[in-house]
PDB file of C-alpha atoms in Angstrom:
ATOM      1  CA  MET B 903       0.814   8.408  19.041  1.00  0.00           C
ATOM      2  CA  ILE B 904      -1.709   6.920  16.618  1.00  0.00           C
ATOM      3  CA  THR B 905      -5.212   6.565  18.097  1.00  0.00           C
ATOM      4  CA  ASP B 906      -8.767   5.933  16.961  1.00  0.00           C
ATOM      5  CA  SER B 907      -8.955   9.635  16.121  1.00  0.00           C
ATOM      6  CA  HIS B 908      -6.643   8.984  13.148  1.00  0.00           C
ATOM      7  CA  ILE B 909      -9.052   6.561  11.484  1.00  0.00           C
ATOM      8  CA  GLY B 910     -10.046   8.101   8.167  1.00  0.00           C
ATOM      9  CA  ARG B 911      -6.889  10.193   7.851  1.00  0.00           C
ATOM     10  CA  THR B 912      -5.922  10.371   4.172  1.00  0.00           C
ATOM     11  CA  TYR B 913      -2.527  11.464   2.915  1.00  0.00           C
ATOM     12  CA  PRO B 914      -1.784  13.268  -0.355  1.00  0.00           C
ATOM     13  CA  ALA B 915      -1.389  11.125  -3.454  1.00  0.00           C
ATOM     14  CA  THR B 916       2.057  10.021  -4.553  1.00  0.00           C
ATOM     15  CA  ASP B 917       3.631  11.390  -7.688  1.00  0.00           C
ATOM     16  CA  PRO B 918       2.418   9.529 -10.779  1.00  0.00           C
ATOM     17  CA  TYR B 919       4.164   6.230 -11.537  1.00  0.00           C
ATOM     18  CA  VAL B 920       4.228   5.028 -15.126  1.00  0.00           C
ATOM     19  CA  VAL B 921       3.916   1.252 -15.388  1.00  0.00           C
ATOM     20  CA  SER B 922       6.688   0.292 -17.805  1.00  0.00           C
ATOM     21  CA  ALA B 923       7.236  -2.902 -19.774  1.00  0.00           C
ATOM     22  CA  ALA B 924      10.709  -3.203 -18.231  1.00  0.00           C
ATOM     23  CA  LYS B 925       9.415  -3.041 -14.636  1.00  0.00           C
ATOM     24  CA  VAL B 926       6.602  -5.499 -15.384  1.00  0.00           C
ATOM     25  CA  ALA B 927       9.147  -7.899 -16.915  1.00  0.00           C
ATOM     26  CA  GLU B 928      11.469  -7.530 -13.896  1.00  0.00           C
ATOM     27  CA  PHE B 929       8.612  -8.180 -11.486  1.00  0.00           C
ATOM     28  CA  ALA B 930       7.327 -11.193 -13.444  1.00  0.00           C
ATOM     29  CA  ASP B 931      10.871 -12.579 -13.525  1.00  0.00           C
ATOM     30  CA  ALA B 932      11.205 -12.130  -9.749  1.00  0.00           C
ATOM     31  CA  LEU B 933       7.972 -14.119  -9.358  1.00  0.00           C
ATOM     32  CA  GLY B 934       9.340 -16.875 -11.610  1.00  0.00           C
ATOM     33  CA  ASP B 935       6.620 -16.100 -14.159  1.00  0.00           C
ATOM     34  CA  ALA B 936       8.626 -14.313 -16.865  1.00  0.00           C
ATOM     35  CA  ALA B 937       7.383 -16.700 -19.570  1.00  0.00           C
ATOM     36  CA  ASN B 938       3.727 -15.770 -18.981  1.00  0.00           C
ATOM     37  CA  PRO B 939       2.558 -14.092 -22.226  1.00  0.00           C
ATOM     38  CA  ALA B 940       0.190 -11.798 -20.280  1.00  0.00           C
ATOM     39  CA  TYR B 941       3.214  -9.857 -19.027  1.00  0.00           C
ATOM     40  CA  ALA B 942       4.775  -9.112 -22.434  1.00  0.00           C
ATOM     41  CA  GLY B 943       3.830  -7.602 -25.760  1.00  0.00           C
ATOM     42  CA  PRO B 944       1.716  -4.621 -26.764  1.00  0.00           C
ATOM     43  CA  ASP B 945      -1.215  -5.533 -24.493  1.00  0.00           C
ATOM     44  CA  ALA B 946       0.892  -6.469 -21.453  1.00  0.00           C
ATOM     45  CA  VAL B 947      -0.602  -6.291 -17.989  1.00  0.00           C
ATOM     46  CA  ALA B 948       1.251  -6.292 -14.688  1.00  0.00           C
ATOM     47  CA  PRO B 949       1.088  -9.276 -12.338  1.00  0.00           C
ATOM     48  CA  PRO B 950      -1.623  -8.624  -9.734  1.00  0.00           C
ATOM     49  CA  THR B 951       0.862  -8.302  -6.880  1.00  0.00           C
ATOM     50  CA  PHE B 952       2.700  -5.529  -8.780  1.00  0.00           C
ATOM     51  CA  ALA B 953       0.270  -3.230  -6.947  1.00  0.00           C
ATOM     52  CA  VAL B 954       2.535  -3.613  -3.897  1.00  0.00           C
ATOM     53  CA  VAL B 955       5.216  -1.594  -5.707  1.00  0.00           C
ATOM     54  CA  LEU B 956       2.788   1.288  -6.114  1.00  0.00           C
ATOM     55  CA  SER B 957       0.985   1.054  -2.790  1.00  0.00           C
ATOM     56  CA  SER B 958       4.125   0.810  -0.678  1.00  0.00           C
ATOM     57  CA  ALA B 959       5.271   4.127  -2.148  1.00  0.00           C
ATOM     58  CA  ALA B 960       2.325   5.745  -0.332  1.00  0.00           C
ATOM     59  CA  TRP B 961       3.379   4.354   3.050  1.00  0.00           C
ATOM     60  CA  GLY B 962       6.081   6.990   3.441  1.00  0.00           C
ATOM     61  CA  ALA B 963       3.578   9.761   4.162  1.00  0.00           C
ATOM     62  CA  MET B 964       2.102   7.808   7.066  1.00  0.00           C
ATOM     63  CA  PHE B 965       5.473   6.801   8.527  1.00  0.00           C
ATOM     64  CA  ASP B 966       6.709  10.399   8.140  1.00  0.00           C
ATOM     65  CA  ASP B 967       3.705  11.758  10.085  1.00  0.00           C
ATOM     66  CA  PRO B 968       5.268  12.741  13.455  1.00  0.00           C
ATOM     67  CA  GLU B 969       1.887  12.736  15.189  1.00  0.00           C
ATOM     68  CA  LEU B 970       1.550   8.949  14.736  1.00  0.00           C
ATOM     69  CA  GLU B 971       4.972   8.020  16.175  1.00  0.00           C
ATOM     70  CA  LEU B 972       5.292   5.030  13.824  1.00  0.00           C
ATOM     71  CA  SER B 973       8.546   3.447  12.721  1.00  0.00           C
ATOM     72  CA  LEU B 974       8.881   1.145   9.747  1.00  0.00           C
ATOM     73  CA  SER B 975      11.611  -0.734  11.616  1.00  0.00           C
ATOM     74  CA  ARG B 976       9.079  -1.646  14.339  1.00  0.00           C
ATOM     75  CA  THR B 977       6.399  -2.761  11.863  1.00  0.00           C
ATOM     76  CA  VAL B 978       5.451  -6.156  10.472  1.00  0.00           C
ATOM     77  CA  HIS B 979       3.278  -6.400   7.373  1.00  0.00           C
ATOM     78  CA  THR B 980       0.801  -9.096   8.432  1.00  0.00           C
ATOM     79  CA  ASP B 981      -1.857  -9.185   5.692  1.00  0.00           C
ATOM     80  CA  GLN B 982      -2.380  -7.959   2.126  1.00  0.00           C
ATOM     81  CA  ARG B 983      -5.535  -7.950  -0.012  1.00  0.00           C
ATOM     82  CA  PHE B 984      -6.305  -6.440  -3.397  1.00  0.00           C
ATOM     83  CA  THR B 985      -9.662  -5.387  -4.787  1.00  0.00           C
ATOM     84  CA  TRP B 986      -9.255  -5.014  -8.546  1.00  0.00           C
ATOM     85  CA  ARG B 987     -11.476  -3.063 -10.928  1.00  0.00           C
ATOM     86  CA  ARG B 988      -9.211  -3.770 -13.903  1.00  0.00           C
ATOM     87  CA  PRO B 989      -5.630  -4.962 -14.466  1.00  0.00           C
ATOM     88  CA  LEU B 990      -2.706  -2.569 -14.420  1.00  0.00           C
ATOM     89  CA  ARG B 991      -1.501  -2.128 -17.975  1.00  0.00           C
ATOM     90  CA  VAL B 992       1.859  -1.122 -19.358  1.00  0.00           C
ATOM     91  CA  GLY B 993       1.621   2.620 -19.928  1.00  0.00           C
ATOM     92  CA  ASP B 994      -0.788   3.306 -17.059  1.00  0.00           C
ATOM     93  CA  GLN B 995       0.106   6.395 -15.057  1.00  0.00           C
ATOM     94  CA  VAL B 996      -0.939   5.648 -11.474  1.00  0.00           C
ATOM     95  CA  THR B 997      -1.071   7.593  -8.216  1.00  0.00           C
ATOM     96  CA  ALA B 998      -1.461   6.025  -4.773  1.00  0.00           C
ATOM     97  CA  THR B 999      -3.433   7.552  -1.893  1.00  0.00           C
ATOM     98  CA  LEU B1000      -3.243   6.054   1.611  1.00  0.00           C
ATOM     99  CA  THR B1001      -6.077   6.152   4.146  1.00  0.00           C
ATOM    100  CA  ILE B1002      -5.980   4.765   7.690  1.00  0.00           C
ATOM    101  CA  GLU B1003      -9.003   2.464   7.898  1.00  0.00           C
ATOM    102  CA  LYS B1004      -8.754   0.718  11.297  1.00  0.00           C
ATOM    103  CA  PHE B1005      -6.721   0.869  14.478  1.00  0.00           C
ATOM    104  CA  ARG B1006      -6.678  -1.587  17.391  1.00  0.00           C
ATOM    105  CA  ALA B1007      -4.252  -1.140  20.284  1.00  0.00           C
ATOM    106  CA  ARG B1008      -3.102  -4.080  22.383  1.00  0.00           C
ATOM    107  CA  GLY B1009      -0.667  -2.997  25.098  1.00  0.00           C
ATOM    108  CA  SER B1010       2.482  -1.683  23.435  1.00  0.00           C
ATOM    109  CA  SER B1011       1.353  -2.969  20.020  1.00  0.00           C
ATOM    110  CA  ALA B1012      -1.260  -1.958  17.507  1.00  0.00           C
ATOM    111  CA  PHE B1013      -2.868  -3.419  14.419  1.00  0.00           C
ATOM    112  CA  ILE B1014      -3.275  -0.730  11.780  1.00  0.00           C
ATOM    113  CA  THR B1015      -5.273  -1.358   8.615  1.00  0.00           C
ATOM    114  CA  ILE B1016      -4.563   0.937   5.703  1.00  0.00           C
ATOM    115  CA  VAL B1017      -6.127   1.151   2.262  1.00  0.00           C
ATOM    116  CA  VAL B1018      -4.119   2.500  -0.635  1.00  0.00           C
ATOM    117  CA  GLY B1019      -6.250   3.518  -3.588  1.00  0.00           C
ATOM    118  CA  LEU B1020      -4.528   3.277  -6.960  1.00  0.00           C
ATOM    119  CA  ASP B1021      -5.994   5.654  -9.534  1.00  0.00           C
ATOM    120  CA  ASP B1022      -5.137   6.050 -13.203  1.00  0.00           C
ATOM    121  CA  ALA B1023      -4.474   9.363 -14.957  1.00  0.00           C
ATOM    122  CA  ASP B1024      -8.218   9.819 -15.569  1.00  0.00           C
ATOM    123  CA  GLY B1025      -8.885   9.540 -11.833  1.00  0.00           C
ATOM    124  CA  GLU B1026     -10.488   6.117 -12.192  1.00  0.00           C
ATOM    125  CA  ARG B1027      -9.842   3.607  -9.425  1.00  0.00           C
ATOM    126  CA  VAL B1028      -7.824   0.637 -10.638  1.00  0.00           C
ATOM    127  CA  CYS B1029      -7.281  -1.160  -7.329  1.00  0.00           C
ATOM    128  CA  ASP B1030      -7.569  -0.885  -3.570  1.00  0.00           C
ATOM    129  CA  ALA B1031      -4.592  -2.429  -1.769  1.00  0.00           C
ATOM    130  CA  THR B1032      -5.533  -3.176   1.845  1.00  0.00           C
ATOM    131  CA  SER B1033      -2.709  -3.922   4.290  1.00  0.00           C
ATOM    132  CA  THR B1034      -2.729  -4.821   7.947  1.00  0.00           C
ATOM    133  CA  LEU B1035       0.356  -3.750   9.850  1.00  0.00           C
ATOM    134  CA  LEU B1036       1.466  -4.765  13.332  1.00  0.00           C
ATOM    135  CA  HIS B1037       3.409  -1.978  15.026  1.00  0.00           C
ATOM    136  CA  THR B1038       5.154  -2.231  18.396  1.00  0.00           C
ATOM    137  CA  TRP B1039       6.343   0.682  20.518  1.00  0.00           C
ATOM    138  CA  PRO B1040       8.985   0.449  23.228  1.00  0.00           C
ATOM    139  CA  GLU B1041       7.313  -0.342  26.575  1.00  0.00           C
ATOM    140  CA  GLU B1042       8.218   3.075  28.023  1.00  0.00           C
ATOM    141  CA  ILE B1043       6.228   4.875  25.270  1.00  0.00           C
ATOM    142  CA  ALA B1044       3.091   2.739  25.226  1.00  0.00           C
TER     143      ALA B1044
END
């Protein structure tokens, strides 16, 4: 089960994801912001919350770690913050690396804070996506 000893654990980076004009347009449309000129054309950038698409891809490594005994179906995503160094641009090739930052147990539940670093093909940090997750175990496990 996840404990304080897992704080600082970092998982391997995801495969590179290429930010495409089509995916940016789909995401902007889903937000109701498809008409925003920032999300189209040769200098298009992704909406800031597009980082969720990339960061959530890194969650799999943590949920697949048998030592932690976590289940996505028993998890609520309670908070999300982004620290941007520059916008994501169409054409960026980005990898996501997850690190467990904090852990607080409360009975059969735990708050887990993770940071997913998004890096471009040159290894430069584009964004840190910080999420707080609430996970609950069955009473007989906790």
